Amino acid sequence: MTIFPRQALADDLAARLLAAPATSASGSGLFLAAPRRTGKSTFLREDLRPALARRGAVVIYADLWADKTADPGDVIVAAIRAALAQREGVVTRLARSSGLDKVSVGGLAFSLDRVGLAQGVSLSAALAALSDEAQAMTVLIVDEAQHAITSEAGANALFALKAARDELNSSAHHGLRVVATGSNRDKLAMLRNSKDQAFFGAPLVNFPPLGPDYIAWFISHLPFRQELDADQVYQWFSAAAFRPEILGGAVDALLYDLAVRPGQFAQRLHQLIQEQVRASNHEALRVVHSLTPLQSAVLRVLAASGAGYAPFEAQTMDRYRATLATIAPDAKVEPETNNVQQALVALQDKALVWKAARGVYALEDSFLAELMQQAGMLPA
Ligand SMILES: Nc1ncnc2c1ncn2[C@@H]1O[C@H](COP(=O)(O)OP(=O)(O)O)[C@@H](O)[C@H]1O
Ligand SMILES: [Mg+2]
């Protein structure tokens, strides 16, 4: 099975983005928030990108999660360089403006390596050249944008984009819109709440999950479709937090379930969906169960504190101590700034905890707090 197209949604969003006046921050950017695995990246790549391109926009796509070891700043710069490289005219323009006009160009005299954050050619200058060459609106899509503020270079890239946004939205060029996505509203909010941020004031919109039309499409591909009621399957999908993979996994298991007889498919599918949800929850908690007592205590206190988490305050140290006393009374670890720091680094390495460059910590996936709560793992 392939991908269910969401063209109407893409067209609607594309039209709004390109029509919005850029007189304010809210006109030049948009944040889309939705939980993980609900189809954001797929929508950006399969639906929104083509919808924008059909309307003549130049689209640049940077996925800050595609390679978790890559610095988010580098990923943004690389995506912009790749877009520049696709137009020979842009390279010529940049070469000229760098005083290389006497050299025969063809891309050889000017290396795109010079475009970057602390390099000769700023992102702003590069995007302006692209805008002038294409004579069209540029749309930069940053997937999992919250990762931009986990590194210095990423934060710098955002400042550079703010400058680019102001430049391209001036009357001299053809406009820049930035679409950012993320799975965590709190983290995205950090990107748009302070005046010095590139996205200050950009609206934060809940990205809609796949709906009944997707379910109808999904069912229509199944050999046992006549046994299924679309409304009911939609309810199961909703209980599975709108994750297509849960549905897909259940169907895969059902297709090879040799014991299931005609008339039993609906009931069996429901069971398998519930099993997939349990397995996925179990998998998420498995990592938590493998932590050292101190790491576990730090994670639990962080998860219970939410946005108010202050890792090294005396009160927080008391909470680690109390948590340790309940989960590992014999562990004999005394929480101190040093080992708490180490525990936080280990939790980041395990992709459980996210740290902004300014030292703010949060759960990588806010859903984990819910799971830990249900499992009785959170301190009061
Ligand atoms: N429109 C769609 N039709 C079918 N499957 C989809 C659709 N959107 C997402 N999926 C599937 O759901 C899973 C998660 O999608 P993804 O786009 O990676 O989510 P996110 O970016 O929100 O984490 C992927 O396996 C993807 O193939
Ligand atoms: Mg994604």
Short mmCIF file of N, CA and C in Angstrom, two decimals, residues 105-232:
data_model
loop_
_atom_site.label_atom_id
_atom_site.label_comp_id
_atom_site.label_asym_id
_atom_site.label_seq_id
_atom_site.Cartn_x
_atom_site.Cartn_y
_atom_site.Cartn_z
N VAL A 105 32.58 31.33 -15.48
CA VAL A 105 31.92 30.75 -14.32
C VAL A 105 31.55 29.27 -14.49
N GLY A 106 30.31 29.02 -14.90
CA GLY A 106 29.86 27.64 -15.01
C GLY A 106 29.90 26.91 -13.69
N GLY A 107 29.90 27.66 -12.61
CA GLY A 107 29.88 27.02 -11.29
C GLY A 107 31.27 26.70 -10.78
N LEU A 108 32.26 26.77 -11.62
CA LEU A 108 33.59 26.31 -11.21
C LEU A 108 34.33 27.33 -10.34
N ALA A 109 34.19 28.59 -10.72
CA ALA A 109 34.97 29.59 -10.01
C ALA A 109 34.44 29.83 -8.60
N PHE A 110 33.16 29.57 -8.43
CA PHE A 110 32.55 29.87 -7.14
C PHE A 110 32.09 28.57 -6.48
N SER A 111 32.61 28.31 -5.30
CA SER A 111 32.19 27.09 -4.62
C SER A 111 31.08 27.41 -3.63
N LEU A 112 30.06 26.58 -3.64
CA LEU A 112 28.94 26.80 -2.72
C LEU A 112 29.34 26.59 -1.27
N ASP A 113 30.52 26.01 -1.07
CA ASP A 113 31.03 25.87 0.30
C ASP A 113 31.17 27.24 0.97
N ARG A 114 31.23 28.25 0.15
CA ARG A 114 31.39 29.59 0.74
C ARG A 114 30.10 30.14 1.31
N VAL A 115 29.00 29.47 1.03
CA VAL A 115 27.72 29.89 1.61
C VAL A 115 27.57 29.21 2.97
N GLY A 116 27.33 30.01 3.99
CA GLY A 116 27.17 29.38 5.30
C GLY A 116 26.97 30.40 6.40
N LEU A 117 27.24 29.97 7.61
CA LEU A 117 26.94 30.81 8.77
C LEU A 117 28.04 31.80 9.08
N ALA A 118 29.26 31.32 9.09
CA ALA A 118 30.36 32.24 9.40
C ALA A 118 31.26 32.39 8.18
N GLN A 119 30.69 32.09 7.01
CA GLN A 119 31.51 32.09 5.80
C GLN A 119 31.34 33.37 4.99
N GLY A 120 31.97 33.41 3.83
CA GLY A 120 31.93 34.60 2.99
C GLY A 120 30.53 35.04 2.62
N VAL A 121 29.69 34.11 2.20
CA VAL A 121 28.36 34.47 1.71
C VAL A 121 27.30 34.07 2.73
N SER A 122 26.56 35.04 3.24
CA SER A 122 25.56 34.75 4.27
C SER A 122 24.35 34.04 3.66
N LEU A 123 23.61 33.37 4.53
CA LEU A 123 22.38 32.71 4.06
C LEU A 123 21.44 33.74 3.45
N SER A 124 21.43 34.92 4.04
CA SER A 124 20.56 35.97 3.55
C SER A 124 20.92 36.35 2.11
N ALA A 125 22.22 36.54 1.85
CA ALA A 125 22.66 36.89 0.50
C ALA A 125 22.37 35.75 -0.47
N ALA A 126 22.59 34.54 -0.02
CA ALA A 126 22.38 33.38 -0.89
C ALA A 126 20.90 33.23 -1.25
N LEU A 127 20.03 33.37 -0.23
CA LEU A 127 18.60 33.23 -0.50
C LEU A 127 18.08 34.39 -1.35
N ALA A 128 18.67 35.56 -1.16
CA ALA A 128 18.26 36.70 -1.99
C ALA A 128 18.61 36.45 -3.45
N ALA A 129 19.78 35.87 -3.70
CA ALA A 129 20.17 35.56 -5.08
C ALA A 129 19.22 34.53 -5.68
N LEU A 130 18.84 33.57 -4.85
CA LEU A 130 17.89 32.54 -5.31
C LEU A 130 16.55 33.17 -5.65
N SER A 131 16.10 34.07 -4.79
CA SER A 131 14.83 34.76 -4.98
C SER A 131 14.83 35.56 -6.28
N ASP A 132 15.93 36.28 -6.51
CA ASP A 132 16.02 37.12 -7.71
C ASP A 132 16.07 36.27 -8.97
N GLU A 133 16.78 35.17 -8.88
CA GLU A 133 16.91 34.31 -10.05
C GLU A 133 15.57 33.65 -10.39
N ALA A 134 14.91 33.12 -9.35
CA ALA A 134 13.66 32.39 -9.58
C ALA A 134 12.48 33.33 -9.79
N GLN A 135 12.62 34.57 -9.34
CA GLN A 135 11.51 35.54 -9.41
C GLN A 135 10.26 34.95 -8.77
N ALA A 136 10.45 34.26 -7.67
CA ALA A 136 9.31 33.60 -7.04
C ALA A 136 9.52 33.54 -5.54
N MET A 137 8.44 33.31 -4.85
CA MET A 137 8.49 33.13 -3.40
C MET A 137 9.31 31.90 -3.04
N THR A 138 10.11 32.04 -1.98
CA THR A 138 10.86 30.89 -1.49
C THR A 138 10.18 30.39 -0.22
N VAL A 139 10.01 29.08 -0.10
CA VAL A 139 9.45 28.51 1.12
C VAL A 139 10.47 27.53 1.70
N LEU A 140 10.88 27.81 2.92
CA LEU A 140 11.82 26.90 3.59
C LEU A 140 11.02 26.07 4.59
N ILE A 141 11.09 24.76 4.43
CA ILE A 141 10.38 23.87 5.35
C ILE A 141 11.40 23.23 6.28
N VAL A 142 11.23 23.44 7.58
CA VAL A 142 12.16 22.87 8.54
C VAL A 142 11.41 21.83 9.39
N ASP A 143 11.70 20.57 9.13
CA ASP A 143 11.01 19.49 9.83
C ASP A 143 11.72 19.20 11.15
N GLU A 144 10.95 19.02 12.21
CA GLU A 144 11.48 18.82 13.57
C GLU A 144 12.37 19.99 13.97
N ALA A 145 11.79 21.17 13.83
CA ALA A 145 12.55 22.41 14.01
C ALA A 145 13.09 22.60 15.42
N GLN A 146 12.48 21.95 16.41
CA GLN A 146 12.95 22.15 17.79
C GLN A 146 14.41 21.74 17.95
N HIS A 147 14.90 20.91 17.03
CA HIS A 147 16.31 20.51 17.12
C HIS A 147 17.26 21.64 16.78
N ALA A 148 16.75 22.66 16.11
CA ALA A 148 17.64 23.77 15.74
C ALA A 148 18.23 24.42 16.98
N ILE A 149 17.47 24.44 18.09
CA ILE A 149 18.03 25.14 19.25
C ILE A 149 18.79 24.22 20.20
N THR A 150 19.12 23.01 19.74
CA THR A 150 19.94 22.15 20.59
C THR A 150 21.42 22.36 20.32
N SER A 151 21.77 23.14 19.32
CA SER A 151 23.19 23.40 19.07
C SER A 151 23.40 24.88 18.78
N GLU A 152 24.62 25.32 19.01
CA GLU A 152 24.98 26.70 18.76
C GLU A 152 24.79 27.05 17.28
N ALA A 153 25.28 26.17 16.41
CA ALA A 153 25.17 26.43 14.97
C ALA A 153 23.70 26.46 14.54
N GLY A 154 22.89 25.60 15.16
CA GLY A 154 21.47 25.59 14.82
C GLY A 154 20.81 26.90 15.22
N ALA A 155 21.14 27.37 16.43
CA ALA A 155 20.58 28.64 16.89
C ALA A 155 21.06 29.78 15.97
N ASN A 156 22.32 29.72 15.56
CA ASN A 156 22.83 30.74 14.64
C ASN A 156 22.12 30.70 13.30
N ALA A 157 21.82 29.48 12.84
CA ALA A 157 21.09 29.36 11.58
C ALA A 157 19.73 30.05 11.68
N LEU A 158 19.09 29.94 12.85
CA LEU A 158 17.79 30.60 13.01
C LEU A 158 17.92 32.12 12.96
N PHE A 159 18.98 32.64 13.58
CA PHE A 159 19.21 34.09 13.50
C PHE A 159 19.45 34.50 12.06
N ALA A 160 20.24 33.69 11.36
CA ALA A 160 20.53 33.99 9.95
C ALA A 160 19.24 33.97 9.14
N LEU A 161 18.34 33.06 9.48
CA LEU A 161 17.07 32.98 8.74
C LEU A 161 16.19 34.19 9.03
N LYS A 162 16.31 34.72 10.23
CA LYS A 162 15.53 35.92 10.53
C LYS A 162 16.01 37.07 9.64
N ALA A 163 17.31 37.19 9.51
CA ALA A 163 17.85 38.23 8.63
C ALA A 163 17.40 37.99 7.19
N ALA A 164 17.45 36.72 6.78
CA ALA A 164 17.04 36.38 5.41
C ALA A 164 15.57 36.71 5.19
N ARG A 165 14.77 36.40 6.20
CA ARG A 165 13.34 36.66 6.11
C ARG A 165 13.08 38.15 5.91
N ASP A 166 13.76 38.99 6.71
CA ASP A 166 13.56 40.43 6.59
C ASP A 166 14.01 40.93 5.22
N GLU A 167 15.14 40.39 4.75
CA GLU A 167 15.68 40.82 3.45
C GLU A 167 14.74 40.41 2.31
N LEU A 168 14.38 39.13 2.30
CA LEU A 168 13.57 38.65 1.17
C LEU A 168 12.16 39.22 1.16
N ASN A 169 11.66 39.58 2.33
CA ASN A 169 10.31 40.13 2.38
C ASN A 169 10.30 41.64 2.14
N SER A 170 11.45 42.22 1.92
CA SER A 170 11.49 43.64 1.53
C SER A 170 11.05 43.71 0.06
N SER A 171 10.77 44.90 -0.40
CA SER A 171 10.22 45.03 -1.75
C SER A 171 11.22 44.62 -2.82
N ALA A 172 12.50 44.51 -2.46
CA ALA A 172 13.52 44.21 -3.46
C ALA A 172 13.46 42.76 -3.97
N HIS A 173 12.88 41.87 -3.17
CA HIS A 173 12.89 40.46 -3.56
C HIS A 173 11.47 39.87 -3.58
N HIS A 174 11.40 38.55 -3.56
CA HIS A 174 10.10 37.91 -3.80
C HIS A 174 9.53 37.14 -2.61
N GLY A 175 10.09 37.36 -1.45
CA GLY A 175 9.48 36.80 -0.25
C GLY A 175 10.04 35.48 0.22
N LEU A 176 10.04 35.32 1.54
CA LEU A 176 10.46 34.06 2.16
C LEU A 176 9.42 33.67 3.21
N ARG A 177 8.97 32.43 3.13
CA ARG A 177 8.08 31.90 4.15
C ARG A 177 8.78 30.71 4.79
N VAL A 178 8.64 30.58 6.08
CA VAL A 178 9.26 29.45 6.77
C VAL A 178 8.16 28.60 7.41
N VAL A 179 8.14 27.34 7.08
CA VAL A 179 7.19 26.42 7.70
C VAL A 179 8.00 25.49 8.60
N ALA A 180 7.66 25.45 9.87
CA ALA A 180 8.39 24.59 10.79
C ALA A 180 7.43 23.58 11.40
N THR A 181 7.91 22.37 11.61
CA THR A 181 7.07 21.38 12.28
C THR A 181 7.79 20.82 13.49
N GLY A 182 7.02 20.22 14.36
CA GLY A 182 7.60 19.57 15.52
C GLY A 182 6.53 18.79 16.23
N SER A 183 6.97 17.88 17.10
CA SER A 183 5.99 17.03 17.77
C SER A 183 5.65 17.57 19.15
N ASN A 184 6.34 18.60 19.57
CA ASN A 184 6.12 19.06 20.93
C ASN A 184 5.84 20.56 20.97
N ARG A 185 4.64 20.90 21.37
CA ARG A 185 4.22 22.31 21.38
C ARG A 185 5.11 23.17 22.27
N ASP A 186 5.49 22.64 23.43
CA ASP A 186 6.30 23.44 24.35
C ASP A 186 7.62 23.83 23.73
N LYS A 187 8.22 22.87 23.03
CA LYS A 187 9.51 23.16 22.43
C LYS A 187 9.37 24.12 21.27
N LEU A 188 8.35 23.91 20.44
CA LEU A 188 8.14 24.83 19.33
C LEU A 188 7.87 26.22 19.87
N ALA A 189 7.16 26.27 21.00
CA ALA A 189 6.84 27.57 21.58
C ALA A 189 8.11 28.34 21.93
N MET A 190 9.16 27.60 22.35
CA MET A 190 10.42 28.28 22.68
C MET A 190 11.02 28.97 21.47
N LEU A 191 10.71 28.45 20.30
CA LEU A 191 11.26 29.04 19.08
C LEU A 191 10.54 30.32 18.68
N ARG A 192 9.35 30.50 19.19
CA ARG A 192 8.58 31.63 18.67
C ARG A 192 8.20 32.65 19.73
N ASN A 193 8.65 32.42 20.97
CA ASN A 193 8.23 33.31 22.04
C ASN A 193 9.17 34.48 22.32
N SER A 194 10.41 34.40 21.86
CA SER A 194 11.29 35.51 22.18
C SER A 194 11.56 36.35 20.93
N LYS A 195 11.62 37.64 21.17
CA LYS A 195 11.69 38.63 20.10
C LYS A 195 12.88 38.44 19.18
N ASP A 196 13.98 37.90 19.73
CA ASP A 196 15.19 37.78 18.92
C ASP A 196 15.17 36.50 18.08
N GLN A 197 14.08 35.76 18.15
CA GLN A 197 14.04 34.51 17.38
C GLN A 197 13.46 34.75 15.98
N ALA A 198 13.95 33.93 15.06
CA ALA A 198 13.53 34.07 13.67
C ALA A 198 12.01 33.93 13.51
N PHE A 199 11.40 33.17 14.39
CA PHE A 199 9.99 32.85 14.22
C PHE A 199 9.10 33.59 15.19
N PHE A 200 9.61 34.68 15.79
CA PHE A 200 8.83 35.37 16.80
C PHE A 200 7.42 35.66 16.29
N GLY A 201 6.43 35.21 17.04
CA GLY A 201 5.05 35.53 16.71
C GLY A 201 4.41 34.66 15.63
N ALA A 202 5.19 33.77 15.03
CA ALA A 202 4.58 32.93 13.99
C ALA A 202 3.50 32.06 14.61
N PRO A 203 2.37 31.92 13.93
CA PRO A 203 1.27 31.15 14.52
C PRO A 203 1.60 29.66 14.67
N LEU A 204 1.14 29.11 15.79
CA LEU A 204 1.33 27.68 16.06
C LEU A 204 0.00 26.99 15.81
N VAL A 205 -0.01 26.10 14.86
CA VAL A 205 -1.26 25.48 14.42
C VAL A 205 -1.19 23.98 14.67
N ASN A 206 -2.27 23.41 15.17
CA ASN A 206 -2.30 21.96 15.32
C ASN A 206 -2.46 21.32 13.96
N PHE A 207 -1.51 20.50 13.59
CA PHE A 207 -1.60 19.81 12.31
C PHE A 207 -2.63 18.69 12.44
N PRO A 208 -3.63 18.68 11.57
CA PRO A 208 -4.72 17.70 11.75
C PRO A 208 -4.25 16.27 11.49
N PRO A 209 -4.67 15.34 12.33
CA PRO A 209 -4.33 13.94 12.08
C PRO A 209 -5.10 13.41 10.87
N LEU A 210 -4.68 12.26 10.38
CA LEU A 210 -5.41 11.62 9.28
C LEU A 210 -6.83 11.33 9.74
N GLY A 211 -7.79 11.50 8.82
CA GLY A 211 -9.19 11.42 9.23
C GLY A 211 -9.93 10.24 8.64
N PRO A 212 -11.28 10.29 8.73
CA PRO A 212 -12.12 9.20 8.21
C PRO A 212 -11.88 8.92 6.71
N ASP A 213 -11.51 9.95 5.95
CA ASP A 213 -11.26 9.72 4.52
C ASP A 213 -10.05 8.80 4.32
N TYR A 214 -9.06 8.97 5.20
CA TYR A 214 -7.90 8.07 5.15
C TYR A 214 -8.32 6.64 5.49
N ILE A 215 -9.17 6.50 6.51
CA ILE A 215 -9.62 5.16 6.92
C ILE A 215 -10.40 4.48 5.78
N ALA A 216 -11.28 5.24 5.13
CA ALA A 216 -12.04 4.68 4.02
C ALA A 216 -11.10 4.19 2.93
N TRP A 217 -10.11 4.98 2.63
CA TRP A 217 -9.10 4.63 1.62
C TRP A 217 -8.33 3.37 2.06
N PHE A 218 -7.95 3.37 3.30
CA PHE A 218 -7.17 2.26 3.85
C PHE A 218 -7.96 0.95 3.75
N ILE A 219 -9.20 0.99 4.18
CA ILE A 219 -10.04 -0.20 4.17
C ILE A 219 -10.27 -0.71 2.74
N SER A 220 -10.43 0.25 1.82
CA SER A 220 -10.75 -0.15 0.44
C SER A 220 -9.65 -1.01 -0.19
N HIS A 221 -8.46 -1.00 0.40
CA HIS A 221 -7.35 -1.81 -0.13
C HIS A 221 -7.28 -3.20 0.49
N LEU A 222 -8.15 -3.48 1.47
CA LEU A 222 -8.02 -4.74 2.19
C LEU A 222 -8.90 -5.83 1.59
N PRO A 223 -8.40 -7.06 1.53
CA PRO A 223 -9.18 -8.15 0.95
C PRO A 223 -10.45 -8.46 1.77
N PHE A 224 -10.42 -8.16 3.06
CA PHE A 224 -11.59 -8.46 3.90
C PHE A 224 -12.39 -7.20 4.22
N ARG A 225 -12.35 -6.22 3.28
CA ARG A 225 -12.97 -4.92 3.54
C ARG A 225 -14.47 -5.01 3.83
N GLN A 226 -15.14 -5.99 3.20
CA GLN A 226 -16.61 -6.04 3.39
C GLN A 226 -16.97 -6.39 4.84
N GLU A 227 -16.03 -6.86 5.63
CA GLU A 227 -16.34 -7.18 7.03
C GLU A 227 -16.11 -5.99 7.97
N LEU A 228 -15.56 -4.90 7.42
CA LEU A 228 -15.19 -3.79 8.29
C LEU A 228 -16.16 -2.62 8.19
N ASP A 229 -16.39 -1.99 9.33
CA ASP A 229 -17.20 -0.79 9.36
C ASP A 229 -16.27 0.41 9.54
N ALA A 230 -16.30 1.33 8.58
CA ALA A 230 -15.33 2.43 8.57
C ALA A 230 -15.37 3.27 9.85
N ASP A 231 -16.56 3.54 10.36
CA ASP A 231 -16.67 4.35 11.57
C ASP A 231 -15.97 3.68 12.75
N GLN A 232 -16.17 2.37 12.80
CA GLN A 232 -15.58 1.62 13.90
C GLN A 232 -14.05 1.61 13.79
#
